Short mmCIF file of C-alpha atoms in Angstrom, two decimals:
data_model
loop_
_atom_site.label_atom_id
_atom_site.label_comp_id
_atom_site.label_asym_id
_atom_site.label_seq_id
_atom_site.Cartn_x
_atom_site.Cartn_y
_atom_site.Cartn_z
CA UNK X 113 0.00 0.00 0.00
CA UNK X 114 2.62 2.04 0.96
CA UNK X 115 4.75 1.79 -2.15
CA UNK X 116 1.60 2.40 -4.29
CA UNK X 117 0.77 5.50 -2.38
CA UNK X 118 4.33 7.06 -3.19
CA UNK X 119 4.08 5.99 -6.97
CA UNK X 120 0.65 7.11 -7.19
CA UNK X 121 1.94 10.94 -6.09
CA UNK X 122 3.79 10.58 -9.32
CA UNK X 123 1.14 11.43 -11.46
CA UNK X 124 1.70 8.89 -14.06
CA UNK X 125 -1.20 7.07 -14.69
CA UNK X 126 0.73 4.17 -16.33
CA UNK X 127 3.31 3.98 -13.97
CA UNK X 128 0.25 3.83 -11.32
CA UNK X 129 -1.33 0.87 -13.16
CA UNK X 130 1.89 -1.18 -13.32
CA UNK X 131 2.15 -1.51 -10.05
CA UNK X 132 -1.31 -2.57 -9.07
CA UNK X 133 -1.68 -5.12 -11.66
CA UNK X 134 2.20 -6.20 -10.92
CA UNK X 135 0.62 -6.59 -7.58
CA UNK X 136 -2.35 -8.57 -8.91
CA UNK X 137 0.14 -10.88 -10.81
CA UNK X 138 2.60 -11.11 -7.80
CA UNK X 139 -0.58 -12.23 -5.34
CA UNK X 140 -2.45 -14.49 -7.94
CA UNK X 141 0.73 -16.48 -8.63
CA UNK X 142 2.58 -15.90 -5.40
CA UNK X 143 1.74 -14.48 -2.38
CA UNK X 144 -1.47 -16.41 -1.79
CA UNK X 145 0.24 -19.74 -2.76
CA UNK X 146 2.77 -18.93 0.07
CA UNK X 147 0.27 -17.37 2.15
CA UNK X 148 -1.26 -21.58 1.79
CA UNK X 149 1.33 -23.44 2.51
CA UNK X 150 2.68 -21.73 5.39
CA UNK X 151 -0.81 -21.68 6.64
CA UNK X 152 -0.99 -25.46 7.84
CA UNK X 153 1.58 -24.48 10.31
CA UNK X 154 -1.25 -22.00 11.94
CA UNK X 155 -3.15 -25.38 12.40
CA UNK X 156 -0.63 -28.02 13.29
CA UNK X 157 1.62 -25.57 15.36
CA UNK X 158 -1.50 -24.29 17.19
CA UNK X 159 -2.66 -27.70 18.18
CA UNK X 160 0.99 -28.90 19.07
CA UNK X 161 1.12 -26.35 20.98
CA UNK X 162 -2.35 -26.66 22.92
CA UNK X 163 -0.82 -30.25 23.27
CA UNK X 164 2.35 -29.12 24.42
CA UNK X 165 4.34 -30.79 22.27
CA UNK X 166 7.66 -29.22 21.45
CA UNK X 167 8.76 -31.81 19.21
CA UNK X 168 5.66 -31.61 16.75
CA UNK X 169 6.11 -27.52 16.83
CA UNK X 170 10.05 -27.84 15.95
CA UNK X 171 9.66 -30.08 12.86
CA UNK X 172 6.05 -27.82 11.91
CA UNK X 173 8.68 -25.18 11.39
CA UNK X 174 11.08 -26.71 9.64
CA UNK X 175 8.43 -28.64 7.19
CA UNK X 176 6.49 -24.97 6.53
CA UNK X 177 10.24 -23.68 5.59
CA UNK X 178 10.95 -26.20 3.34
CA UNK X 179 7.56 -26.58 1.11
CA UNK X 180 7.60 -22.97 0.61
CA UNK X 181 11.55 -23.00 -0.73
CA UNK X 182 10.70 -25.60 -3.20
CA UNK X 183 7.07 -23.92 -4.03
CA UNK X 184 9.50 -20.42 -4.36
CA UNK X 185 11.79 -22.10 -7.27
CA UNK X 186 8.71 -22.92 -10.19
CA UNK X 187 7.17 -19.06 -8.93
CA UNK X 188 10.19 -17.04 -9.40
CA UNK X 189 10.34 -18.25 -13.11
CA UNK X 190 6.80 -17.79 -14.00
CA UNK X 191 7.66 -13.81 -12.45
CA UNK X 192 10.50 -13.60 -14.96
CA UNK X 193 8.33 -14.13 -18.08
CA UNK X 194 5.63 -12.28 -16.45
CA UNK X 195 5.16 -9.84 -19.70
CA UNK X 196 4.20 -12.21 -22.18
CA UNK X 197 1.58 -13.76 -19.78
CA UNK X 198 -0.33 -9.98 -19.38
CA UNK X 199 -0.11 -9.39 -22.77
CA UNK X 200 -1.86 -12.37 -23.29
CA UNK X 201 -4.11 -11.76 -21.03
CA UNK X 202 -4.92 -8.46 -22.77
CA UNK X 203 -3.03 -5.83 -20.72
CA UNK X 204 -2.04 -2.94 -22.24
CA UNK X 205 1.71 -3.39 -23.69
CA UNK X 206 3.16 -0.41 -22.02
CA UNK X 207 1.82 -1.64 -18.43
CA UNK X 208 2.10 -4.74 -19.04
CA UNK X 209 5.99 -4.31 -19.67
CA UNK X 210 6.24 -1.88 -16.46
CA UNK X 211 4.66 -4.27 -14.58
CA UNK X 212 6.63 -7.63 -15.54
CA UNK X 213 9.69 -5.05 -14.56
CA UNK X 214 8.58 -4.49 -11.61
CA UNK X 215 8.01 -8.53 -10.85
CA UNK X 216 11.59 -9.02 -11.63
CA UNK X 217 12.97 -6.83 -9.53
CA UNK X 218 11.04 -7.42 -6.69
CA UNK X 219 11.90 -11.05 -6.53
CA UNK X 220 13.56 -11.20 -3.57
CA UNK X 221 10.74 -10.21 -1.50
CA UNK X 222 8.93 -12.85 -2.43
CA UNK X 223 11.86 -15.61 -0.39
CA UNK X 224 11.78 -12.83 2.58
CA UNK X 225 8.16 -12.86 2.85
CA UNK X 226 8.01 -17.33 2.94
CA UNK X 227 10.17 -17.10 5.94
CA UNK X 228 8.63 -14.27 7.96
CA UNK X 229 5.02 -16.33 7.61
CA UNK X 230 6.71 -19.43 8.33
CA UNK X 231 8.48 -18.23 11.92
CA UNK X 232 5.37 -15.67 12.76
CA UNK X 233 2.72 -18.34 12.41
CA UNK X 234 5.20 -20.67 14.76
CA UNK X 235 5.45 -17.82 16.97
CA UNK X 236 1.47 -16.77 17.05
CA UNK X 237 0.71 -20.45 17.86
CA UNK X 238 3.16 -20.06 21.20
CA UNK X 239 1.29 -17.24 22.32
CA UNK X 240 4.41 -15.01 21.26
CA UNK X 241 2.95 -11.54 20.10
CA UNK X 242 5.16 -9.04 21.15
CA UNK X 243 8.10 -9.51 18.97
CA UNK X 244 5.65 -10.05 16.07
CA UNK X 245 3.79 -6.92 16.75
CA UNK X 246 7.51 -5.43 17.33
CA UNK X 247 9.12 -6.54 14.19
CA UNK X 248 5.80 -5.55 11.82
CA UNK X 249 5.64 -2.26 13.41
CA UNK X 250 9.58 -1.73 12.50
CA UNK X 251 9.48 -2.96 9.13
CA UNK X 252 6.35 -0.83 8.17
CA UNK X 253 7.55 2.55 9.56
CA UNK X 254 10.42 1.76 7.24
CA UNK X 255 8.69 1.61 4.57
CA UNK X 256 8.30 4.88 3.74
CA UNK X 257 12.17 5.91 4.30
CA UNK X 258 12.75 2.93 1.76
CA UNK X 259 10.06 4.90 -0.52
CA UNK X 260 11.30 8.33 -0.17
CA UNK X 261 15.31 7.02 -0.80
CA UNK X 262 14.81 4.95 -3.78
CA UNK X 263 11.61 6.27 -5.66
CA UNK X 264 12.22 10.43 -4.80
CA UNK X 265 15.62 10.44 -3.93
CA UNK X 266 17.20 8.83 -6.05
CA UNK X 267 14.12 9.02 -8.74
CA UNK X 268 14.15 5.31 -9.73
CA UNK X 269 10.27 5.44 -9.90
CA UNK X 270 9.19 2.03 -10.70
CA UNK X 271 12.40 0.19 -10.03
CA UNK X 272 12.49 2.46 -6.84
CA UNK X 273 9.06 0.94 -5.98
CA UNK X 274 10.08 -2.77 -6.38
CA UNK X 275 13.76 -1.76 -4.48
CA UNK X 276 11.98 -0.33 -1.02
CA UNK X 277 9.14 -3.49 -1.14
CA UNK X 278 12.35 -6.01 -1.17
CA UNK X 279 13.91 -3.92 1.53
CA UNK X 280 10.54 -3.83 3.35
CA UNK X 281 10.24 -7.79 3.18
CA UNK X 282 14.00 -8.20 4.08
CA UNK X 283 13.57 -6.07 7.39
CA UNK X 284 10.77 -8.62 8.77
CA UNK X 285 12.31 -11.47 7.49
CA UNK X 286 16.20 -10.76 9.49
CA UNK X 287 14.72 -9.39 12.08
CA UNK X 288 11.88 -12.50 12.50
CA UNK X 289 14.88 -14.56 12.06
CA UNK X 290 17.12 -13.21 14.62
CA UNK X 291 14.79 -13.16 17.20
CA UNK X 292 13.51 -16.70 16.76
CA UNK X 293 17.63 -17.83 17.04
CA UNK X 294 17.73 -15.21 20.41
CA UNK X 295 14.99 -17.41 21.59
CA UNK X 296 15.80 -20.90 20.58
CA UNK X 297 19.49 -19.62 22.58
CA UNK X 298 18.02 -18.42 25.76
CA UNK X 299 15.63 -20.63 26.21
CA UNK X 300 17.85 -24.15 25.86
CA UNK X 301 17.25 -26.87 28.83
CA UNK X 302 14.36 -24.90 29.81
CA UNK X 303 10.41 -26.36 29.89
CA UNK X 304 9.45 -24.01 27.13
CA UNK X 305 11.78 -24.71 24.67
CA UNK X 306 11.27 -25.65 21.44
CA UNK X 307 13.99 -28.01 19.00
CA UNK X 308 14.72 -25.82 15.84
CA UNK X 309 18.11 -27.72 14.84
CA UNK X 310 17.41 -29.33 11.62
CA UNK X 311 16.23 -32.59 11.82
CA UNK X 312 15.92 -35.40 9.01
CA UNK X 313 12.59 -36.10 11.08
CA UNK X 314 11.53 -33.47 9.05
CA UNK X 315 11.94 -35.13 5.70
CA UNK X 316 10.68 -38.05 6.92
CA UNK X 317 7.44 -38.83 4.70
CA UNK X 318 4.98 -39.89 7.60
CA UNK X 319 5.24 -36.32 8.59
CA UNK X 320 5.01 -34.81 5.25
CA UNK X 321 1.78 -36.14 4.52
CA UNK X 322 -0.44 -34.13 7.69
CA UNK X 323 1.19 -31.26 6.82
CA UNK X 324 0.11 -31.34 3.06
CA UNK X 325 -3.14 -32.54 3.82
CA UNK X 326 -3.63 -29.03 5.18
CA UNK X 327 -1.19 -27.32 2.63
CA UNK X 328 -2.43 -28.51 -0.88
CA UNK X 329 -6.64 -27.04 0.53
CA UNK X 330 -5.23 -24.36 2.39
CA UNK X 331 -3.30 -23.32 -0.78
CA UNK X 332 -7.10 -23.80 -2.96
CA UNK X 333 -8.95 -22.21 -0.13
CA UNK X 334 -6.68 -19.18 -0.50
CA UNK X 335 -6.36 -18.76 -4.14
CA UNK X 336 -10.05 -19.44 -4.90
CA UNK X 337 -10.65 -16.09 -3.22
CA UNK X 338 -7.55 -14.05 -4.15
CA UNK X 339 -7.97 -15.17 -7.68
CA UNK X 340 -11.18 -13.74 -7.64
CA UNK X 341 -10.45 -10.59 -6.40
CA UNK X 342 -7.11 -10.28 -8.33
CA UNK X 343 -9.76 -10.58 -11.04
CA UNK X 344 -11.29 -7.51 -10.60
CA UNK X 345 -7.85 -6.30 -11.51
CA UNK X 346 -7.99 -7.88 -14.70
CA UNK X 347 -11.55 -7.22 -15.61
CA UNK X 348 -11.01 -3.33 -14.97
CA UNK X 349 -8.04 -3.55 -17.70
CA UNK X 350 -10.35 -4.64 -20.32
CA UNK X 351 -12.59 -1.36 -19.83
CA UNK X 352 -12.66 1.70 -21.59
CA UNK X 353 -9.27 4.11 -20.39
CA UNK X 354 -8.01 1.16 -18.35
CA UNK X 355 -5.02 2.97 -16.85
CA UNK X 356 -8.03 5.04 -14.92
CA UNK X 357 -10.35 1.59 -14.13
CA UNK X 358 -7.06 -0.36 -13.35
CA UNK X 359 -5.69 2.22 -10.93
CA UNK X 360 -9.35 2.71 -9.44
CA UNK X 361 -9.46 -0.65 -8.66
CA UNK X 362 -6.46 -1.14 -7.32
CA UNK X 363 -7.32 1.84 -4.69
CA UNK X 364 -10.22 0.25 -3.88
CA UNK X 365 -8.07 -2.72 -2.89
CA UNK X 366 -6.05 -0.85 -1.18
CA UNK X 367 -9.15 0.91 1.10
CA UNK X 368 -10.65 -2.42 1.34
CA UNK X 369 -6.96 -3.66 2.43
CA UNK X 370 -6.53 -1.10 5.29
CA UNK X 371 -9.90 -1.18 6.54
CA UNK X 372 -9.55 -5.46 6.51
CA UNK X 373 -6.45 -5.01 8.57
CA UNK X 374 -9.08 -5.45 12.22
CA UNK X 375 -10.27 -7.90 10.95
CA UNK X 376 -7.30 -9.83 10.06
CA UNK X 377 -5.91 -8.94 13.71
CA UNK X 378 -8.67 -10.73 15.30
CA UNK X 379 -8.48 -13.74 12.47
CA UNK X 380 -5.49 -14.71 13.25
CA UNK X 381 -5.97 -14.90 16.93
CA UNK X 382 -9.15 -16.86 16.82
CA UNK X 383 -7.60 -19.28 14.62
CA UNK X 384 -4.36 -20.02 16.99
CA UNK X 385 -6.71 -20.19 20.28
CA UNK X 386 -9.38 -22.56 18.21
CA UNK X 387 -6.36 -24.61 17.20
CA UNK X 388 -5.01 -24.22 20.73
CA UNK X 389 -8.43 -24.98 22.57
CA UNK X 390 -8.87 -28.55 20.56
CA UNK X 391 -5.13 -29.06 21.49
CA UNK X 392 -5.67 -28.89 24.71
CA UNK X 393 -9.42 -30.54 24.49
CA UNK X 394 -11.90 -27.98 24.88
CA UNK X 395 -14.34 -27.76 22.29
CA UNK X 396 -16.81 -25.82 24.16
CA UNK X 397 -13.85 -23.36 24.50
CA UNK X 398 -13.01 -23.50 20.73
CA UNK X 399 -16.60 -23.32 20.07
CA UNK X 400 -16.90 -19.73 22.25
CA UNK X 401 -14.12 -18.39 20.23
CA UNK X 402 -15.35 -18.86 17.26
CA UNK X 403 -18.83 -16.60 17.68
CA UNK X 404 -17.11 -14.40 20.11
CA UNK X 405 -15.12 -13.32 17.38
CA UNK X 406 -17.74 -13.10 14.44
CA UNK X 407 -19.49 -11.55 16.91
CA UNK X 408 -16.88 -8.66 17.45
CA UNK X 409 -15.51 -8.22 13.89
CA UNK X 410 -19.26 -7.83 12.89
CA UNK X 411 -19.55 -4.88 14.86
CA UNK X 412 -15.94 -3.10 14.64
CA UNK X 413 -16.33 -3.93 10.67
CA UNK X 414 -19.74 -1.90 10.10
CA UNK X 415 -18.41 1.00 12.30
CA UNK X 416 -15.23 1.13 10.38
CA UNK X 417 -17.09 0.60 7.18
CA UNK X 418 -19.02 3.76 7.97
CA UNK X 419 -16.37 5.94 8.98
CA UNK X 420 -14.36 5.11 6.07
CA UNK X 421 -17.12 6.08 3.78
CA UNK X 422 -17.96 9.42 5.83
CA UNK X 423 -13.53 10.21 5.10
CA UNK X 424 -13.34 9.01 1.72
CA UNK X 425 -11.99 11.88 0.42
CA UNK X 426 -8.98 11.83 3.05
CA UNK X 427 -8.36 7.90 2.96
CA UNK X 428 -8.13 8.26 -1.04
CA UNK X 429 -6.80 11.83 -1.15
CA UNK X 430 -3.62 10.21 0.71
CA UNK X 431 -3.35 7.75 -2.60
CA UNK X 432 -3.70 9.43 -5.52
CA UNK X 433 -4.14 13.44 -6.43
CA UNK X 434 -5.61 12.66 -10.25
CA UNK X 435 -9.48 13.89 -9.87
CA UNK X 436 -10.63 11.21 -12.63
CA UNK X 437 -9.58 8.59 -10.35
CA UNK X 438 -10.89 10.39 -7.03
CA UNK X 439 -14.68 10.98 -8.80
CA UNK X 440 -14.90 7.45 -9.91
CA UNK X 441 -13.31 6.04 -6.61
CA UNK X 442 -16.17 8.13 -4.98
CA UNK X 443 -18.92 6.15 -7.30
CA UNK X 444 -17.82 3.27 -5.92
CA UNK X 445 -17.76 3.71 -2.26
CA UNK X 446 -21.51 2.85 -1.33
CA UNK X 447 -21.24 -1.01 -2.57
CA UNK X 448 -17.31 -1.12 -1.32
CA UNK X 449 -18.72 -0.02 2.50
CA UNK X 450 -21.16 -3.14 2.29
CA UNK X 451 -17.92 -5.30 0.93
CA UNK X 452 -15.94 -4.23 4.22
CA UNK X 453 -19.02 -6.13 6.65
CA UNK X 454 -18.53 -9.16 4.44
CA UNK X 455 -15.12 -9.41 4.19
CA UNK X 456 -15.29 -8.90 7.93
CA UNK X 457 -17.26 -12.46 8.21
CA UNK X 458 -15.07 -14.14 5.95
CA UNK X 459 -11.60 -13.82 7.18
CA UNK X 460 -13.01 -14.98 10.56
CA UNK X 461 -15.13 -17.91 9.17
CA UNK X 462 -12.38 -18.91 7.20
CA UNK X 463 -9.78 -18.53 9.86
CA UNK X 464 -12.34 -20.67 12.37
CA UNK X 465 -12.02 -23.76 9.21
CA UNK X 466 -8.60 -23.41 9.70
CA UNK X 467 -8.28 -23.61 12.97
CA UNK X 468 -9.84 -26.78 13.42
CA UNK X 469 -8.04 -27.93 10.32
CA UNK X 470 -10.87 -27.92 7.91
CA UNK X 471 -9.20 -26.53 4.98
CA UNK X 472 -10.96 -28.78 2.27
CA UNK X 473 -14.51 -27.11 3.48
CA UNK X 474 -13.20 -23.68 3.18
CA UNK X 475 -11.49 -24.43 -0.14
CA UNK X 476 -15.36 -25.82 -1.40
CA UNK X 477 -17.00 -22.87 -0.29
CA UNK X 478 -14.88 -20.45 -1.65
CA UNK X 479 -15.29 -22.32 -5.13
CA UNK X 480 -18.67 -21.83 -4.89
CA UNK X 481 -19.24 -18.38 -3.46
CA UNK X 482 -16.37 -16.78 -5.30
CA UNK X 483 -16.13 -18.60 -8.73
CA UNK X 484 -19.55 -20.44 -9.35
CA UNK X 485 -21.38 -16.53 -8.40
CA UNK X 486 -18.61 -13.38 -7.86
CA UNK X 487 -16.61 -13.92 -10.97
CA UNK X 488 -18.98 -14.28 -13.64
CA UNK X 489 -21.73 -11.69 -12.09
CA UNK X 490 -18.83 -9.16 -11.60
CA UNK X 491 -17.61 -10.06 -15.16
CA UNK X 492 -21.45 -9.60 -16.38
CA UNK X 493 -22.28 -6.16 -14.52
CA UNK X 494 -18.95 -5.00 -15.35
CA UNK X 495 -17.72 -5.52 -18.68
CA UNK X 496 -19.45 -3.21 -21.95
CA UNK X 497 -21.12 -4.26 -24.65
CA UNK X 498 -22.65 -7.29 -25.82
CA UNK X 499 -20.77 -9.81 -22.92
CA UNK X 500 -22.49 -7.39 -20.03
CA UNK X 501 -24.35 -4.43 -18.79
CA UNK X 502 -21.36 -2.49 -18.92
CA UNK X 503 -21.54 -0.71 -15.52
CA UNK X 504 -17.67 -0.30 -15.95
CA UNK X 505 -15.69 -0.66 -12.24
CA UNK X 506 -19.13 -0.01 -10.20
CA UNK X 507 -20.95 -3.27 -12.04
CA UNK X 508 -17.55 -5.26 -11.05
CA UNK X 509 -17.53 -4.35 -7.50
CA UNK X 510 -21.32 -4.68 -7.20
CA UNK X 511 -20.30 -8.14 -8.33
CA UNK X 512 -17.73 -8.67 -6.40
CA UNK X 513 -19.68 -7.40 -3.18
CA UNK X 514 -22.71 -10.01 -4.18
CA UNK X 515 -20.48 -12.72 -4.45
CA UNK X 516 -18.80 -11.85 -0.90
CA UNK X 517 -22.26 -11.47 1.14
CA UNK X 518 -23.08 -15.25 -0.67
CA UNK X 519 -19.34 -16.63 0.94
CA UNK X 520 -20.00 -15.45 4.07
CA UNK X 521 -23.44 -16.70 4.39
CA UNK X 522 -22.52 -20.39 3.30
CA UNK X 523 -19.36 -20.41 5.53
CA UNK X 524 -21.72 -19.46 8.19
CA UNK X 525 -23.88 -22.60 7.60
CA UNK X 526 -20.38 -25.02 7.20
CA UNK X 527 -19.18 -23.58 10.93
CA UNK X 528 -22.94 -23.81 12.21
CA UNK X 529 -22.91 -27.59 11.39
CA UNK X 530 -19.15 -28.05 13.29
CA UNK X 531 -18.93 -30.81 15.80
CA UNK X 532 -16.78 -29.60 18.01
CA UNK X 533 -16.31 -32.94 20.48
CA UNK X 534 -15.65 -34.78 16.94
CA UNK X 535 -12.47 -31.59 15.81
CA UNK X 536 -10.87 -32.47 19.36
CA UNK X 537 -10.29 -35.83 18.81
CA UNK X 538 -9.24 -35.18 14.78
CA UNK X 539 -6.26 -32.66 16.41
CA UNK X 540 -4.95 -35.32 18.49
CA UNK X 541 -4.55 -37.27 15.35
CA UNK X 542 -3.24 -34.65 13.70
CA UNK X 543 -0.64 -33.59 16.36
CA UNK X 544 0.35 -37.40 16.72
CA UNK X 545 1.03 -37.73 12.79
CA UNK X 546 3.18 -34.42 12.88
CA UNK X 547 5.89 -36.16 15.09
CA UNK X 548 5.58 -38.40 12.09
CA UNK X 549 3.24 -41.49 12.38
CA UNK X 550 2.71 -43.36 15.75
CA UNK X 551 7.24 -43.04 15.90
CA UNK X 552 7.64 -40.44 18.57
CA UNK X 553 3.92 -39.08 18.47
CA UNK X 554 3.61 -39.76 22.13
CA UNK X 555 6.85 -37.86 23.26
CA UNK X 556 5.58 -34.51 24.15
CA UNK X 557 8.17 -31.48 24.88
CA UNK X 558 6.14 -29.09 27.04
CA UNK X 559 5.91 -25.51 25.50
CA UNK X 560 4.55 -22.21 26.36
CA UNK X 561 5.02 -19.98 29.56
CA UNK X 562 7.64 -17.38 27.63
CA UNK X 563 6.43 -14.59 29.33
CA UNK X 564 5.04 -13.24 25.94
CA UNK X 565 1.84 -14.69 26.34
CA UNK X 566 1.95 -18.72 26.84
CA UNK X 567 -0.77 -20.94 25.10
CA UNK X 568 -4.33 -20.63 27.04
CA UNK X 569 -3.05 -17.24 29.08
CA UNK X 570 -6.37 -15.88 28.67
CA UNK X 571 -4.79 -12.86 26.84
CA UNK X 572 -7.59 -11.19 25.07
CA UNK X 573 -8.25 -11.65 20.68
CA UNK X 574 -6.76 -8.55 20.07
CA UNK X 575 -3.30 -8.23 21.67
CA UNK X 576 -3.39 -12.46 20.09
CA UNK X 577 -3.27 -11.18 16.68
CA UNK X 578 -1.56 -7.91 16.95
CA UNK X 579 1.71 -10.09 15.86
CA UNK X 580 0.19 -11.19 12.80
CA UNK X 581 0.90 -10.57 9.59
CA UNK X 582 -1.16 -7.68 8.94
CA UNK X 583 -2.98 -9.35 5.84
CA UNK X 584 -3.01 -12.89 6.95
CA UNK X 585 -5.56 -14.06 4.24
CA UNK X 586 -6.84 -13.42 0.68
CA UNK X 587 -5.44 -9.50 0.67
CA UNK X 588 -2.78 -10.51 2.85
CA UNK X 589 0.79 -11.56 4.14
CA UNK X 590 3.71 -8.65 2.81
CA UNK X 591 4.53 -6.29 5.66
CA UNK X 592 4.70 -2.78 5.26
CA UNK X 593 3.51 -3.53 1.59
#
């Protein structure tokens, strides 16, 4: 967001628009892939950690490192021949060729963002928020030196765009890093340690297989939705002056990004303390989480929703100066304040699924809701002519919004059906098969009691997910992005 604000003061509408759909590229084939396989350690690190199980947590880790190192290899070379593929896809050529520029040189931040995910998720499913909250409040404030230095100061423009993300994504990543080798030091010999040394445990296929069970619908469950909305991106390049519809849709990302950001706080801590409650076997306590935090995000969601409609002209005004793109951003406001509620509903319903490691059911739902309805109808309102109604970037987030109010209601129905005695006994399966079959399942290395907020400590939903991410989900995952 951060980048795109300082490139969007450039006034150059092109330059503007190959960043948001390099963005769009980056998450469709990228970011939400990662954003998948790292998040099966949010389930099988939450529950080995509810079961107190240091041995299951160390080789979690270690499995969540490697799978996204070999995932990293086949994704950097798709990036490098990223400007054929948007031509193809009927991007102009001009932004198509700034944006496959700006996918090659922001590479790198692609490898630093895998292993901040991997060690904050293992963190977050300790109970250790601090240094996560810490570390993504350092790398964000940075952002914007990184910004200023390479995209003013040095006048790079795009290549000073992809420069400060990579240096953005390095910051989080070395300083995630250091602190989870501080810890692992420190905290040798004693009850709450955890074994990071590498391990051929952790090749060892009997483990493999639990954690890609959760990977492989984790990774569908993601993309189904970010697909969709990277979509949007897509669709808006197709319409009449697309550097105008592209760059108005990538605001309204943006808006929808910052005001998902609650949201995504509390996700991530109802999904570590519902993994962590059927851990520890309490499913009426995993059960209480789960509507206690619908139940909040419902309400902060629709206040938010509203303010951010009431300040439009500040929130975009702090984007973007060009008044064709502020007038049409304005247009579509209304339906994007009812797409903030929704949203709301589905980052927590989906994080519940994952919680209680129910990946495939999220992964089905978000087939159904997002491609069987949202893509088509926003595709049909949208798009001119004789293929639609041709409501241009309103008709595509009216779309869109439809197809978002439809997810949340049939995720609602999947966690209304949950039984919650039955998820208990399916995570002490699941913790068992980590340690790699019945071989070691039943040696448990007691974890938790760091001081920065130990497993089942009570500590409220908010400070829980303060250490995540920031956009731990379908807009999610790159700090200080």
């Amino acid at each position: 967001m951060i980048d795109t604000s300082f490139v969007g003061h450039l006034n150059n509408p092109v330059l503007l628009s190959s960043v948001v759909l390099a963005g769009s590229l980056a998450w469709t084939t990228g970011y939400y892939i990662a954003a998948g396989l790292a998040s099966a350690s949010e389930t099988l690190s939450g529950q080995a950690a509810g079961a107190r199980n240091g041995l299951a947590l160390g080789l979690t880790l270690q499995r969540s490192l490697l799978v996204c190192a070999a995932a990293a290899v086949p994704i950097s070379a798709l990036w490098w021949h990223g400007e054929p593929i948007l031509r193809s896809l009927g991007q102009a050529p001009e932004i198509a060729a700034g944006a496959a520029r700006y996918l090659q040189l922001s590479l790198p931040a692609l490898y630093s963002n895998m292993v901040f995910r991997c060690i904050d998720k293992h963190l977050l499913a300790q109970g250790v928020v601090t240094p996560g909250v810490a570390i993504t409040a350092a790398s964000t404030a940075m952002t914007p030196v990184y910004c200023w230095f390479f995209i003013n100061h040095l006048g790079l423009q795009l290549d000073g765009a992809a420069y400060a993300f990579c240096c953005s994504q390095a910051t989080a990543a070395a300083l995630s890093t250091a602190y989870l080798a501080w810890r692992a030091r420190t905290t040798a010999g004693q009850p709450d340690a955890v074994p990071l040394a590498p391990s051929p445990a952790a090749l060892d296929p009997a483990g493999w297989r639990p954690y890609l069970d959760l990977a492989l619908p984790a990774t569908l469950m993601g993309c189904m939705e970010g697909w969709a909305v990277e979509v949007l991106i897509f669709l808006s390049g197709t319409l009449p002056q697309p550097e105008v519809a592209v760059g108005v849709t990538g605001l309204c990302l943006q808006l929808s990004t910052l005001v998902w950001l609650s949201a995504s706080s509390v996700s991530s801590a109802t999904s570590t303390r519902i993994a962590n409650a059927l851990g520890k076997g309490d499913p009426g306590g995993a059960q209480r989480l789960a509507y206690t935090s619908l139940g909040l995000v419902l309400a902060s969601q629709t206040l938010i929703g509203l303010a951010a409609y009431g300040m439009q002209d500040q929130f975009v005004g702090l984007m973007t100066s060009r008044e064709e793109v502020l007038a049409l951003t304005r247009q579509v406001m209304p339906v994007l304040t009812l797409c903030f509620v929704f949203d709301g509903q589905n980052v927590v319903l989906s994080s519940v699924l994952r919680g209680a490691g129910r990946q495939w059911l999220g992964a089905g739902c978000n087939l159904v809701g997002w491609w069987g309805v949202g893509v088509p109808l926003a595709a049909y309102l949208g798009l001119p002519g004789g293929m639609g109604l041709g409501l241009g970037v309103q008709g595509i987030w009216a779309g869109f919004t439809a197809a978002s109010g439809l997810q949340a209601c049939v995720q609602w129905a999947v966690v209304a059906r949950l039984d919650w005695e039955a998820e208990v006994r399916r995570a002490a399966e699941m913790v068992r098969g980590s340690c790699g079959g019945g071989e070691g399942g039943g040696a448990e290395e007691p974890v938790g009691g760091s001081g920065d907020g130990g497993v089942g400590d009570g500590g409220d939903l908010g400070r829980q997910g303060a250490g995540a991410d920031g956009r731990d989900g379908v807009r999610g995952g790159a700090v200080g992005e």
